[in-house]
Amino acid sequence: MPALRSVRILGTGMYVPPDVYTNKDLEKMMDTSDEWIVQRSGIRERRFAKPGLGVSDLAAEATQHALTAAGLKVSDIDAIVFATLSPDYYFPGSGVFLQNLLGCGQIPAFDLRNQCSGFLYGLNVAKAFISSGQYDRILVVGAECHSRAINLTTAGRDVAVLFGDGAGVVILGPNDDPKRGLLSLHLHSDGAHRDALKMEFPSMRKWPAITQEMLNDTKHYPTMDGRLVFKNAVTRMPEVVHEALAYNQLKPDDVDFYVFHQANLRINEAVLKHLAQPASKTYNNIDRYGNCSAASIPMVLDECARSGRIKPGDLVCMASFGAGFTWGSALLRW
Ligand code: ACO
């Protein structure tokens, strides 16, 4: 068997729609308050895409930035891995929407359904293809249009205030620099908690998949056991970071920069405390964008790469936790 190739991130990109919705804007739609939202989640505003746009449109914008950053052309991309929980259509997946929008050749387009861990799952899929030599450069996408499926009334306020729209992408490729590259990925799931955070309808377990009665009962919106999600996130994220570090015979102090999924500022503060690491070793943008699920990690990567917050040679550790439950970590030398 030929040796596996080392893999690295060649470029990053992100895009958020221009329309800003502050907590004060949400106060006009439901019984909530800026104080409640900031105190519980750290979120101050989020972006909502205009009707008519979908995740593939946001991802296409982000991809152009990543191509420029990597010095590549659309024709250099050999495959797309698209992670989202808010796709353009129920089917086909958003990967083919993006393939068409970008005007790539007839390259394969994979779609992943791993919610807030979707980007790390996507990174693992892409890494495996590149390491084995099957493809050279893969566009890994995390993108969400959450605004389409949140109940922006008081009945849905526990979930609705947390989410926003956005896209983040990376282009992954073979690595010729022995001092850089993706070192490891560790992924997990526990379907025993599949109902703790879900959007059940339309459901292919039902016939018909959605009825007027379900719509009247607002069954087509997500539901969440927030406390259970919180409790599991603050346990699983440090656990999977330690798993990555142990695998690479490293310690939390060896990491230069931590990139966490942006679900809740309080979760990330608790994870950092658990790892006994200073706030200066991480970066959060949840205050400006809310929780963008699969897009959150690549959006943070892009802002940090562009601002120089993450520098070539830095040891970067990413970690996520989300619906499913699914969680994971990735360690790379930037
Ligand atoms: N505005 C005002 N009041 C609200 C709102 C709101 N938007 N939402 C709920 N409340 C009220 C509740 O009705 C409740 O009122 P009551 O005491 O009269 O019954 C009160 O606030 C407290 O509600 P709780 O749900 O107990 O609030 P909690 O302190 O648990 O905070 C939160 C809720 C922020 C969701 C928290 O549980 C949490 O952070 N969970 C983690 C889940 C998460 O971050 N999910 C994001 C997506 S998952 C992921 O990406 C990992």
mmCIF file of C-alpha atoms and ligand atoms in Angstrom:
data_model
loop_
_atom_site.group_PDB
_atom_site.id
_atom_site.type_symbol
_atom_site.label_atom_id
_atom_site.label_comp_id
_atom_site.label_asym_id
_atom_site.label_seq_id
_atom_site.Cartn_x
_atom_site.Cartn_y
_atom_site.Cartn_z
ATOM 1 C CA MET A 1 0.000 0.000 0.000
ATOM 2 C CA PRO A 2 1.451 3.451 -0.916
ATOM 3 C CA ALA A 3 2.244 5.824 1.981
ATOM 4 C CA LEU A 4 -0.615 8.138 3.015
ATOM 5 C CA ARG A 5 -0.145 11.757 1.988
ATOM 6 C CA SER A 6 -0.035 14.575 4.538
ATOM 7 C CA VAL A 7 -2.860 17.118 4.171
ATOM 8 C CA ARG A 8 -3.171 20.823 4.955
ATOM 9 C CA ILE A 9 -5.531 23.780 4.621
ATOM 10 C CA LEU A 10 -4.578 25.752 1.494
ATOM 11 C CA GLY A 11 -7.054 28.611 1.974
ATOM 12 C CA THR A 12 -10.085 29.746 3.979
ATOM 13 C CA GLY A 13 -13.137 31.885 3.199
ATOM 14 C CA MET A 14 -16.357 33.008 4.818
ATOM 15 C CA TYR A 15 -19.489 34.926 3.947
ATOM 16 C CA VAL A 16 -22.364 36.289 6.016
ATOM 17 C CA PRO A 17 -25.415 37.995 4.528
ATOM 18 C CA PRO A 18 -25.509 41.782 5.039
ATOM 19 C CA ASP A 19 -28.797 41.990 6.999
ATOM 20 C CA VAL A 20 -28.046 42.352 10.725
ATOM 21 C CA TYR A 21 -30.676 41.441 13.353
ATOM 22 C CA THR A 22 -29.750 42.687 16.810
ATOM 23 C CA ASN A 23 -31.219 41.389 20.060
ATOM 24 C CA LYS A 24 -33.250 44.615 20.136
ATOM 25 C CA ASP A 25 -34.746 43.640 16.749
ATOM 26 C CA LEU A 26 -35.771 40.274 18.212
ATOM 27 C CA GLU A 27 -37.378 42.064 21.174
ATOM 28 C CA LYS A 28 -39.865 43.481 18.643
ATOM 29 C CA MET A 29 -40.790 39.974 17.440
ATOM 30 C CA MET A 30 -41.056 38.077 20.740
ATOM 31 C CA ASP A 31 -40.979 38.374 24.508
ATOM 32 C CA THR A 32 -37.230 38.374 25.067
ATOM 33 C CA SER A 33 -34.525 40.851 26.076
ATOM 34 C CA ASP A 34 -31.034 41.822 25.045
ATOM 35 C CA GLU A 35 -29.958 41.225 28.642
ATOM 36 C CA TRP A 36 -31.333 37.626 28.715
ATOM 37 C CA ILE A 37 -29.727 36.701 25.411
ATOM 38 C CA VAL A 38 -26.318 38.253 26.166
ATOM 39 C CA GLN A 39 -26.150 36.830 29.670
ATOM 40 C CA ARG A 40 -27.109 33.261 28.665
ATOM 41 C CA SER A 41 -25.366 32.978 25.291
ATOM 42 C CA GLY A 42 -23.046 35.940 24.608
ATOM 43 C CA ILE A 43 -24.933 36.697 21.373
ATOM 44 C CA ARG A 44 -25.585 40.366 20.473
ATOM 45 C CA GLU A 45 -26.581 40.108 16.813
ATOM 46 C CA ARG A 46 -26.833 37.652 13.933
ATOM 47 C CA ARG A 47 -27.294 37.777 10.140
ATOM 48 C CA PHE A 48 -30.368 36.520 8.278
ATOM 49 C CA ALA A 49 -30.220 35.895 4.521
ATOM 50 C CA LYS A 50 -32.859 37.450 2.283
ATOM 51 C CA PRO A 51 -35.667 35.137 1.129
ATOM 52 C CA GLY A 52 -34.776 33.408 -2.119
ATOM 53 C CA LEU A 53 -31.195 32.700 -1.075
ATOM 54 C CA GLY A 54 -30.013 29.353 0.253
ATOM 55 C CA VAL A 55 -26.891 27.875 1.839
ATOM 56 C CA SER A 56 -25.328 27.191 -1.559
ATOM 57 C CA ASP A 57 -25.442 30.930 -2.386
ATOM 58 C CA LEU A 58 -23.662 31.818 0.853
ATOM 59 C CA ALA A 59 -21.146 29.008 0.293
ATOM 60 C CA ALA A 60 -20.409 30.189 -3.265
ATOM 61 C CA GLU A 61 -19.449 33.646 -1.946
ATOM 62 C CA ALA A 62 -17.238 32.123 0.757
ATOM 63 C CA THR A 63 -15.584 29.846 -1.814
ATOM 64 C CA GLN A 64 -14.469 32.799 -3.957
ATOM 65 C CA HIS A 65 -12.619 34.240 -0.937
ATOM 66 C CA ALA A 66 -10.975 30.876 -0.210
ATOM 67 C CA LEU A 67 -9.872 30.427 -3.824
ATOM 68 C CA THR A 68 -8.255 33.875 -3.772
ATOM 69 C CA ALA A 69 -6.548 33.130 -0.440
ATOM 70 C CA ALA A 70 -5.211 29.819 -1.796
ATOM 71 C CA GLY A 71 -4.240 31.270 -5.181
ATOM 72 C CA LEU A 72 -6.381 28.634 -6.926
ATOM 73 C CA LYS A 73 -9.069 28.553 -9.624
ATOM 74 C CA VAL A 74 -12.457 26.832 -9.512
ATOM 75 C CA SER A 75 -11.090 24.267 -11.968
ATOM 76 C CA ASP A 76 -8.468 23.241 -9.352
ATOM 77 C CA ILE A 77 -11.170 21.782 -7.078
ATOM 78 C CA ASP A 78 -11.560 18.012 -7.449
ATOM 79 C CA ALA A 79 -14.498 17.423 -5.076
ATOM 80 C CA ILE A 80 -16.964 19.193 -2.758
ATOM 81 C CA VAL A 81 -17.899 18.076 0.749
ATOM 82 C CA PHE A 82 -20.894 20.107 1.927
ATOM 83 C CA ALA A 83 -22.029 20.039 5.565
ATOM 84 C CA THR A 84 -25.333 21.690 6.509
ATOM 85 C CA LEU A 85 -28.479 21.050 8.511
ATOM 86 C CA SER A 86 -30.443 23.694 6.587
ATOM 87 C CA PRO A 87 -30.085 22.612 2.934
ATOM 88 C CA ASP A 88 -31.508 24.421 -0.098
ATOM 89 C CA TYR A 89 -33.865 21.488 -0.839
ATOM 90 C CA TYR A 90 -34.812 18.386 1.122
ATOM 91 C CA PHE A 91 -33.127 16.654 -1.831
ATOM 92 C CA PRO A 92 -30.917 16.850 -3.828
ATOM 93 C CA GLY A 93 -28.234 17.988 -1.430
ATOM 94 C CA SER A 94 -26.657 21.434 -1.468
ATOM 95 C CA GLY A 95 -23.379 20.036 -2.836
ATOM 96 C CA VAL A 96 -24.786 19.883 -6.370
ATOM 97 C CA PHE A 97 -26.267 23.375 -6.003
ATOM 98 C CA LEU A 98 -22.776 24.655 -5.202
ATOM 99 C CA GLN A 99 -21.141 22.614 -7.990
ATOM 100 C CA ASN A 100 -23.525 24.260 -10.440
ATOM 101 C CA LEU A 101 -23.131 27.779 -9.001
ATOM 102 C CA LEU A 102 -19.346 27.608 -9.097
ATOM 103 C CA GLY A 103 -19.347 26.212 -12.619
ATOM 104 C CA CYS A 104 -16.929 23.439 -11.656
ATOM 105 C CA GLY A 105 -16.541 20.447 -13.898
ATOM 106 C CA GLN A 106 -18.685 17.392 -13.144
ATOM 107 C CA ILE A 107 -16.825 16.714 -9.921
ATOM 108 C CA PRO A 108 -18.338 14.674 -7.060
ATOM 109 C CA ALA A 109 -20.368 16.577 -4.470
ATOM 110 C CA PHE A 110 -20.870 14.914 -1.075
ATOM 111 C CA ASP A 111 -23.457 16.059 1.484
ATOM 112 C CA LEU A 112 -23.024 15.525 5.215
ATOM 113 C CA ARG A 113 -25.659 15.714 7.956
ATOM 114 C CA ASN A 114 -23.743 16.105 11.189
ATOM 115 C CA GLN A 115 -25.113 19.436 12.421
ATOM 116 C CA CYS A 116 -22.675 21.532 14.475
ATOM 117 C CA SER A 117 -19.982 18.866 14.011
ATOM 118 C CA GLY A 118 -20.558 18.786 10.255
ATOM 119 C CA PHE A 119 -17.425 20.741 9.406
ATOM 120 C CA LEU A 120 -15.102 18.429 11.362
ATOM 121 C CA TYR A 121 -16.829 15.377 9.866
ATOM 122 C CA GLY A 122 -16.311 16.978 6.446
ATOM 123 C CA LEU A 123 -12.655 17.625 7.177
ATOM 124 C CA ASN A 124 -12.190 13.958 8.024
ATOM 125 C CA VAL A 125 -13.908 12.757 4.833
ATOM 126 C CA ALA A 126 -11.815 15.131 2.705
ATOM 127 C CA LYS A 127 -8.591 14.226 4.506
ATOM 128 C CA ALA A 128 -9.164 10.520 3.853
ATOM 129 C CA PHE A 129 -9.683 11.117 0.119
ATOM 130 C CA ILE A 130 -6.593 13.310 -0.212
ATOM 131 C CA SER A 131 -4.354 11.118 1.964
ATOM 132 C CA SER A 132 -5.229 8.073 -0.114
ATOM 133 C CA GLY A 133 -4.437 9.957 -3.328
ATOM 134 C CA GLN A 134 -7.971 9.712 -4.767
ATOM 135 C CA TYR A 135 -8.401 13.507 -5.013
ATOM 136 C CA ASP A 136 -5.973 16.410 -4.716
ATOM 137 C CA ARG A 137 -7.938 19.487 -3.650
ATOM 138 C CA ILE A 138 -11.296 19.342 -1.875
ATOM 139 C CA LEU A 139 -13.611 22.209 -0.969
ATOM 140 C CA VAL A 140 -14.961 21.557 2.533
ATOM 141 C CA VAL A 141 -18.052 23.641 3.280
ATOM 142 C CA GLY A 142 -20.071 24.437 6.378
ATOM 143 C CA ALA A 143 -23.074 26.664 5.670
ATOM 144 C CA GLU A 144 -26.413 27.397 7.330
ATOM 145 C CA CYS A 145 -29.593 29.350 6.661
ATOM 146 C CA HIS A 146 -31.077 28.845 10.115
ATOM 147 C CA SER A 147 -33.385 31.840 9.758
ATOM 148 C CA ARG A 148 -35.693 29.714 7.559
ATOM 149 C CA ALA A 149 -36.558 27.243 10.287
ATOM 150 C CA ILE A 150 -36.680 29.091 13.578
ATOM 151 C CA ASN A 151 -39.867 30.207 15.237
ATOM 152 C CA LEU A 152 -39.419 33.967 15.637
ATOM 153 C CA THR A 153 -42.280 34.284 18.140
ATOM 154 C CA THR A 154 -42.329 33.929 21.929
ATOM 155 C CA ALA A 155 -43.230 30.223 21.565
ATOM 156 C CA GLY A 156 -39.889 29.564 19.852
ATOM 157 C CA ARG A 157 -37.687 32.033 21.723
ATOM 158 C CA ASP A 158 -35.564 29.437 23.570
ATOM 159 C CA VAL A 159 -34.096 28.281 20.233
ATOM 160 C CA ALA A 160 -34.690 31.209 17.871
ATOM 161 C CA VAL A 161 -32.458 33.754 19.627
ATOM 162 C CA LEU A 162 -29.407 31.483 19.369
ATOM 163 C CA PHE A 163 -29.047 30.939 15.626
ATOM 164 C CA GLY A 164 -27.804 32.866 12.583
ATOM 165 C CA ASP A 165 -26.951 32.417 8.897
ATOM 166 C CA GLY A 166 -23.451 32.157 7.430
ATOM 167 C CA ALA A 167 -20.945 30.096 5.490
ATOM 168 C CA GLY A 168 -17.331 29.097 6.052
ATOM 169 C CA VAL A 169 -15.146 27.014 3.759
ATOM 170 C CA VAL A 170 -11.626 25.661 3.537
ATOM 171 C CA ILE A 171 -9.754 24.183 0.612
ATOM 172 C CA LEU A 172 -7.846 21.107 1.671
ATOM 173 C CA GLY A 173 -4.937 19.757 -0.342
ATOM 174 C CA PRO A 174 -1.748 17.720 -0.231
ATOM 175 C CA ASN A 175 0.960 19.132 1.992
ATOM 176 C CA ASP A 176 4.589 19.375 0.962
ATOM 177 C CA ASP A 177 5.776 21.148 4.131
ATOM 178 C CA PRO A 178 6.787 18.651 6.838
ATOM 179 C CA LYS A 179 6.290 21.356 9.514
ATOM 180 C CA ARG A 180 2.584 21.847 8.672
ATOM 181 C CA GLY A 181 -0.548 19.780 8.201
ATOM 182 C CA LEU A 182 -3.560 18.046 9.732
ATOM 183 C CA LEU A 183 -2.300 15.781 12.516
ATOM 184 C CA SER A 184 -5.454 13.985 13.639
ATOM 185 C CA LEU A 185 -9.244 13.914 13.747
ATOM 186 C CA HIS A 186 -11.388 12.263 16.421
ATOM 187 C CA LEU A 187 -15.135 12.020 15.830
ATOM 188 C CA HIS A 188 -17.977 10.625 17.938
ATOM 189 C CA SER A 189 -21.755 10.265 18.046
ATOM 190 C CA ASP A 190 -24.392 9.156 20.529
ATOM 191 C CA GLY A 191 -27.829 8.696 18.989
ATOM 192 C CA ALA A 192 -29.350 7.995 22.398
ATOM 193 C CA HIS A 193 -29.723 11.789 22.528
ATOM 194 C CA ARG A 194 -31.124 12.240 19.031
ATOM 195 C CA ASP A 195 -34.270 13.896 20.430
ATOM 196 C CA ALA A 196 -32.488 16.432 22.658
ATOM 197 C CA LEU A 197 -32.027 18.847 19.767
ATOM 198 C CA LYS A 198 -33.989 18.140 16.624
ATOM 199 C CA MET A 199 -36.178 19.327 13.798
ATOM 200 C CA GLU A 200 -38.406 16.325 13.281
ATOM 201 C CA PHE A 201 -40.870 17.380 10.588
ATOM 202 C CA PRO A 202 -41.295 16.835 7.685
ATOM 203 C CA SER A 203 -40.484 13.268 8.781
ATOM 204 C CA MET A 204 -40.153 10.321 6.421
ATOM 205 C CA ARG A 205 -41.219 8.159 9.361
ATOM 206 C CA LYS A 206 -44.715 9.669 8.988
ATOM 207 C CA TRP A 207 -47.211 9.369 6.163
ATOM 208 C CA PRO A 208 -47.711 12.041 5.020
ATOM 209 C CA ALA A 209 -44.393 13.551 6.065
ATOM 210 C CA ILE A 210 -46.096 16.800 7.107
ATOM 211 C CA THR A 211 -49.751 17.725 7.638
ATOM 212 C CA GLN A 212 -51.628 20.985 8.099
ATOM 213 C CA GLU A 213 -52.207 19.954 11.721
ATOM 214 C CA MET A 214 -48.452 19.615 12.298
ATOM 215 C CA LEU A 215 -47.927 23.048 10.769
ATOM 216 C CA ASN A 216 -50.673 24.504 12.985
ATOM 217 C CA ASP A 217 -48.915 22.962 16.012
ATOM 218 C CA THR A 218 -45.568 24.477 14.802
ATOM 219 C CA LYS A 219 -44.064 20.976 14.686
ATOM 220 C CA HIS A 220 -41.871 22.049 11.766
ATOM 221 C CA TYR A 221 -39.598 24.088 14.047
ATOM 222 C CA PRO A 222 -36.593 22.809 16.015
ATOM 223 C CA THR A 223 -36.869 21.868 19.682
ATOM 224 C CA MET A 224 -34.055 21.665 22.206
ATOM 225 C CA ASP A 225 -33.432 20.458 25.737
ATOM 226 C CA GLY A 226 -31.026 23.339 26.343
ATOM 227 C CA ARG A 227 -29.752 22.223 29.737
ATOM 228 C CA LEU A 228 -28.995 18.689 28.549
ATOM 229 C CA VAL A 229 -27.173 20.048 25.485
ATOM 230 C CA PHE A 230 -25.178 22.444 27.681
ATOM 231 C CA LYS A 231 -24.218 19.711 30.177
ATOM 232 C CA ASN A 232 -23.059 17.334 27.470
ATOM 233 C CA ALA A 233 -21.210 20.002 25.471
ATOM 234 C CA VAL A 234 -19.088 21.106 28.439
ATOM 235 C CA THR A 235 -18.153 17.474 29.144
ATOM 236 C CA ARG A 236 -17.640 16.101 25.644
ATOM 237 C CA MET A 237 -15.642 18.996 24.198
ATOM 238 C CA PRO A 238 -12.775 18.887 26.746
ATOM 239 C CA GLU A 239 -12.888 15.076 26.586
ATOM 240 C CA VAL A 240 -12.373 15.000 22.823
ATOM 241 C CA VAL A 241 -9.646 17.691 23.029
ATOM 242 C CA HIS A 242 -7.802 15.503 25.538
ATOM 243 C CA GLU A 243 -8.270 12.534 23.195
ATOM 244 C CA ALA A 244 -6.598 14.471 20.354
ATOM 245 C CA LEU A 245 -3.768 15.646 22.600
ATOM 246 C CA ALA A 246 -3.109 12.184 24.055
ATOM 247 C CA TYR A 247 -3.052 10.683 20.552
ATOM 248 C CA ASN A 248 -0.347 13.207 19.578
ATOM 249 C CA GLN A 249 1.454 12.977 22.935
ATOM 250 C CA LEU A 250 0.772 16.636 23.660
ATOM 251 C CA LYS A 251 -0.650 18.657 26.555
ATOM 252 C CA PRO A 252 -3.202 21.526 26.582
ATOM 253 C CA ASP A 253 -0.354 24.039 27.097
ATOM 254 C CA ASP A 254 1.317 22.862 23.854
ATOM 255 C CA VAL A 255 -1.612 24.172 21.800
ATOM 256 C CA ASP A 256 -1.135 27.723 20.461
ATOM 257 C CA PHE A 257 -4.779 28.323 19.572
ATOM 258 C CA TYR A 258 -8.160 26.757 20.310
ATOM 259 C CA VAL A 259 -11.043 27.042 17.839
ATOM 260 C CA PHE A 260 -14.365 26.005 19.320
ATOM 261 C CA HIS A 261 -17.787 25.654 17.753
ATOM 262 C CA GLN A 262 -19.807 28.826 18.424
ATOM 263 C CA ALA A 263 -22.943 27.492 20.157
ATOM 264 C CA ASN A 264 -22.786 29.499 23.324
ATOM 265 C CA LEU A 265 -20.081 31.699 24.818
ATOM 266 C CA ARG A 266 -20.703 30.117 28.225
ATOM 267 C CA ILE A 267 -19.972 26.651 26.833
ATOM 268 C CA ASN A 268 -16.656 27.823 25.362
ATOM 269 C CA GLU A 269 -15.650 29.592 28.579
ATOM 270 C CA ALA A 270 -16.357 26.402 30.528
ATOM 271 C CA VAL A 271 -14.338 24.272 28.087
ATOM 272 C CA LEU A 272 -11.361 26.631 28.309
ATOM 273 C CA LYS A 273 -11.555 26.572 32.104
ATOM 274 C CA HIS A 274 -11.652 22.776 32.042
ATOM 275 C CA LEU A 275 -8.473 22.777 29.928
ATOM 276 C CA ALA A 276 -6.903 25.405 32.252
ATOM 277 C CA GLN A 277 -6.137 27.655 29.268
ATOM 278 C CA PRO A 278 -6.267 31.472 29.060
ATOM 279 C CA ALA A 279 -8.925 33.318 27.022
ATOM 280 C CA SER A 280 -6.093 34.799 24.921
ATOM 281 C CA LYS A 281 -5.660 31.370 23.293
ATOM 282 C CA THR A 282 -9.048 31.408 21.658
ATOM 283 C CA TYR A 283 -11.398 33.608 19.640
ATOM 284 C CA ASN A 284 -15.187 33.820 19.571
ATOM 285 C CA ASN A 285 -17.391 35.562 17.025
ATOM 286 C CA ILE A 286 -20.726 34.309 18.374
ATOM 287 C CA ASP A 287 -21.503 37.853 19.610
ATOM 288 C CA ARG A 288 -21.764 38.988 15.951
ATOM 289 C CA TYR A 289 -23.094 35.905 14.159
ATOM 290 C CA GLY A 290 -24.894 33.665 16.684
ATOM 291 C CA ASN A 291 -24.672 29.910 16.257
ATOM 292 C CA CYS A 292 -24.078 29.097 12.581
ATOM 293 C CA SER A 293 -23.758 25.331 13.254
ATOM 294 C CA ALA A 294 -21.587 23.689 10.544
ATOM 295 C CA ALA A 295 -20.295 27.116 9.452
ATOM 296 C CA SER A 296 -19.086 28.259 12.875
ATOM 297 C CA ILE A 297 -15.621 26.666 12.965
ATOM 298 C CA PRO A 298 -14.567 27.588 9.398
ATOM 299 C CA MET A 299 -15.860 31.155 9.985
ATOM 300 C CA VAL A 300 -13.630 31.464 13.055
ATOM 301 C CA LEU A 301 -10.696 29.945 11.136
ATOM 302 C CA ASP A 302 -11.152 32.455 8.338
ATOM 303 C CA GLU A 303 -11.367 35.523 10.578
ATOM 304 C CA CYS A 304 -8.308 34.369 12.547
ATOM 305 C CA ALA A 305 -6.245 33.457 9.488
ATOM 306 C CA ARG A 306 -6.968 36.814 7.838
ATOM 307 C CA SER A 307 -6.246 38.883 10.946
ATOM 308 C CA GLY A 308 -3.009 36.988 11.624
ATOM 309 C CA ARG A 309 -4.421 35.665 14.900
ATOM 310 C CA ILE A 310 -3.494 32.180 13.662
ATOM 311 C CA LYS A 311 -0.051 32.086 12.060
ATOM 312 C CA PRO A 312 1.769 29.488 9.971
ATOM 313 C CA GLY A 313 3.352 26.968 12.315
ATOM 314 C CA ASP A 314 0.782 27.440 15.110
ATOM 315 C CA LEU A 315 -0.598 24.294 16.690
ATOM 316 C CA VAL A 316 -4.377 24.686 16.356
ATOM 317 C CA CYS A 317 -6.954 22.534 18.109
ATOM 318 C CA MET A 318 -10.600 22.604 16.984
ATOM 319 C CA ALA A 319 -13.535 21.080 18.846
ATOM 320 C CA SER A 320 -17.272 20.864 18.253
ATOM 321 C CA PHE A 321 -20.435 19.519 19.825
ATOM 322 C CA GLY A 322 -23.924 19.441 18.377
ATOM 323 C CA ALA A 323 -27.215 17.722 17.683
ATOM 324 C CA GLY A 324 -27.186 13.962 17.369
ATOM 325 C CA PHE A 325 -25.299 14.172 19.654
ATOM 326 C CA THR A 326 -22.161 14.430 17.528
ATOM 327 C CA TRP A 327 -18.815 15.816 18.609
ATOM 328 C CA GLY A 328 -15.203 15.861 17.520
ATOM 329 C CA SER A 329 -11.774 17.452 17.516
ATOM 330 C CA ALA A 330 -9.059 18.149 14.982
ATOM 331 C CA LEU A 331 -5.443 19.034 15.576
ATOM 332 C CA LEU A 332 -3.332 20.710 12.937
ATOM 333 C CA ARG A 333 -0.089 22.564 12.472
ATOM 334 C CA TRP A 334 -1.305 25.645 10.574
HETATM 335 N N1 ACO B 1 -35.819 35.220 26.213
HETATM 336 C C1 ACO B 1 -36.279 35.378 27.455
HETATM 337 N N2 ACO B 1 -36.572 34.342 28.268
HETATM 338 C C2 ACO B 1 -36.379 33.094 27.779
HETATM 339 C C3 ACO B 1 -35.902 32.875 26.480
HETATM 340 C C4 ACO B 1 -35.624 33.990 25.688
HETATM 341 N N3 ACO B 1 -35.150 33.890 24.435
HETATM 342 N N4 ACO B 1 -35.807 31.528 26.289
HETATM 343 C C5 ACO B 1 -36.208 30.942 27.424
HETATM 344 N N5 ACO B 1 -36.565 31.876 28.330
HETATM 345 C C6 ACO B 1 -37.062 31.710 29.695
HETATM 346 C C7 ACO B 1 -37.643 30.321 29.906
HETATM 347 O O1 ACO B 1 -38.981 30.315 29.502
HETATM 348 C C8 ACO B 1 -37.477 30.171 31.397
HETATM 349 O O2 ACO B 1 -38.496 30.856 32.048
HETATM 350 P P1 ACO B 1 -39.170 30.258 33.391
HETATM 351 O O3 ACO B 1 -38.071 30.205 34.395
HETATM 352 O O4 ACO B 1 -40.227 31.269 33.703
HETATM 353 O O5 ACO B 1 -39.701 28.902 33.012
HETATM 354 C C9 ACO B 1 -36.181 30.883 31.703
HETATM 355 O O6 ACO B 1 -35.942 31.762 30.589
HETATM 356 C C10 ACO B 1 -34.999 29.964 31.840
HETATM 357 O O7 ACO B 1 -34.985 29.062 30.771
HETATM 358 P P2 ACO B 1 -33.943 27.909 30.672
HETATM 359 O O8 ACO B 1 -34.135 27.156 29.398
HETATM 360 O O9 ACO B 1 -33.926 27.136 31.932
HETATM 361 O O10 ACO B 1 -32.616 28.755 30.550
HETATM 362 P P3 ACO B 1 -31.148 28.277 30.691
HETATM 363 O O11 ACO B 1 -30.527 28.999 31.803
HETATM 364 O O12 ACO B 1 -31.007 26.803 30.648
HETATM 365 O O13 ACO B 1 -30.528 28.842 29.346
HETATM 366 C C11 ACO B 1 -29.901 28.161 27.133
HETATM 367 C C12 ACO B 1 -31.037 28.431 28.084
HETATM 368 C C13 ACO B 1 -29.135 29.465 26.846
HETATM 369 C C14 ACO B 1 -30.441 27.637 25.821
HETATM 370 C C15 ACO B 1 -28.975 27.155 27.797
HETATM 371 O O14 ACO B 1 -29.680 26.024 28.247
HETATM 372 C C16 ACO B 1 -27.892 26.713 26.874
HETATM 373 O O15 ACO B 1 -26.963 27.431 26.617
HETATM 374 N N6 ACO B 1 -27.940 25.483 26.394
HETATM 375 C C17 ACO B 1 -26.979 24.976 25.467
HETATM 376 C C18 ACO B 1 -27.604 24.768 24.211
HETATM 377 C C19 ACO B 1 -27.054 25.562 23.103
HETATM 378 O O16 ACO B 1 -26.203 26.405 23.205
HETATM 379 N N7 ACO B 1 -27.600 25.228 21.981
HETATM 380 C C20 ACO B 1 -27.213 25.816 20.803
HETATM 381 C C21 ACO B 1 -27.375 24.854 19.717
HETATM 382 S S1 ACO B 1 -26.660 23.308 20.013
HETATM 383 C C22 ACO B 1 -25.159 23.373 19.560
HETATM 384 O O17 ACO B 1 -24.839 24.000 18.605
HETATM 385 C C23 ACO B 1 -24.259 22.700 20.425
#
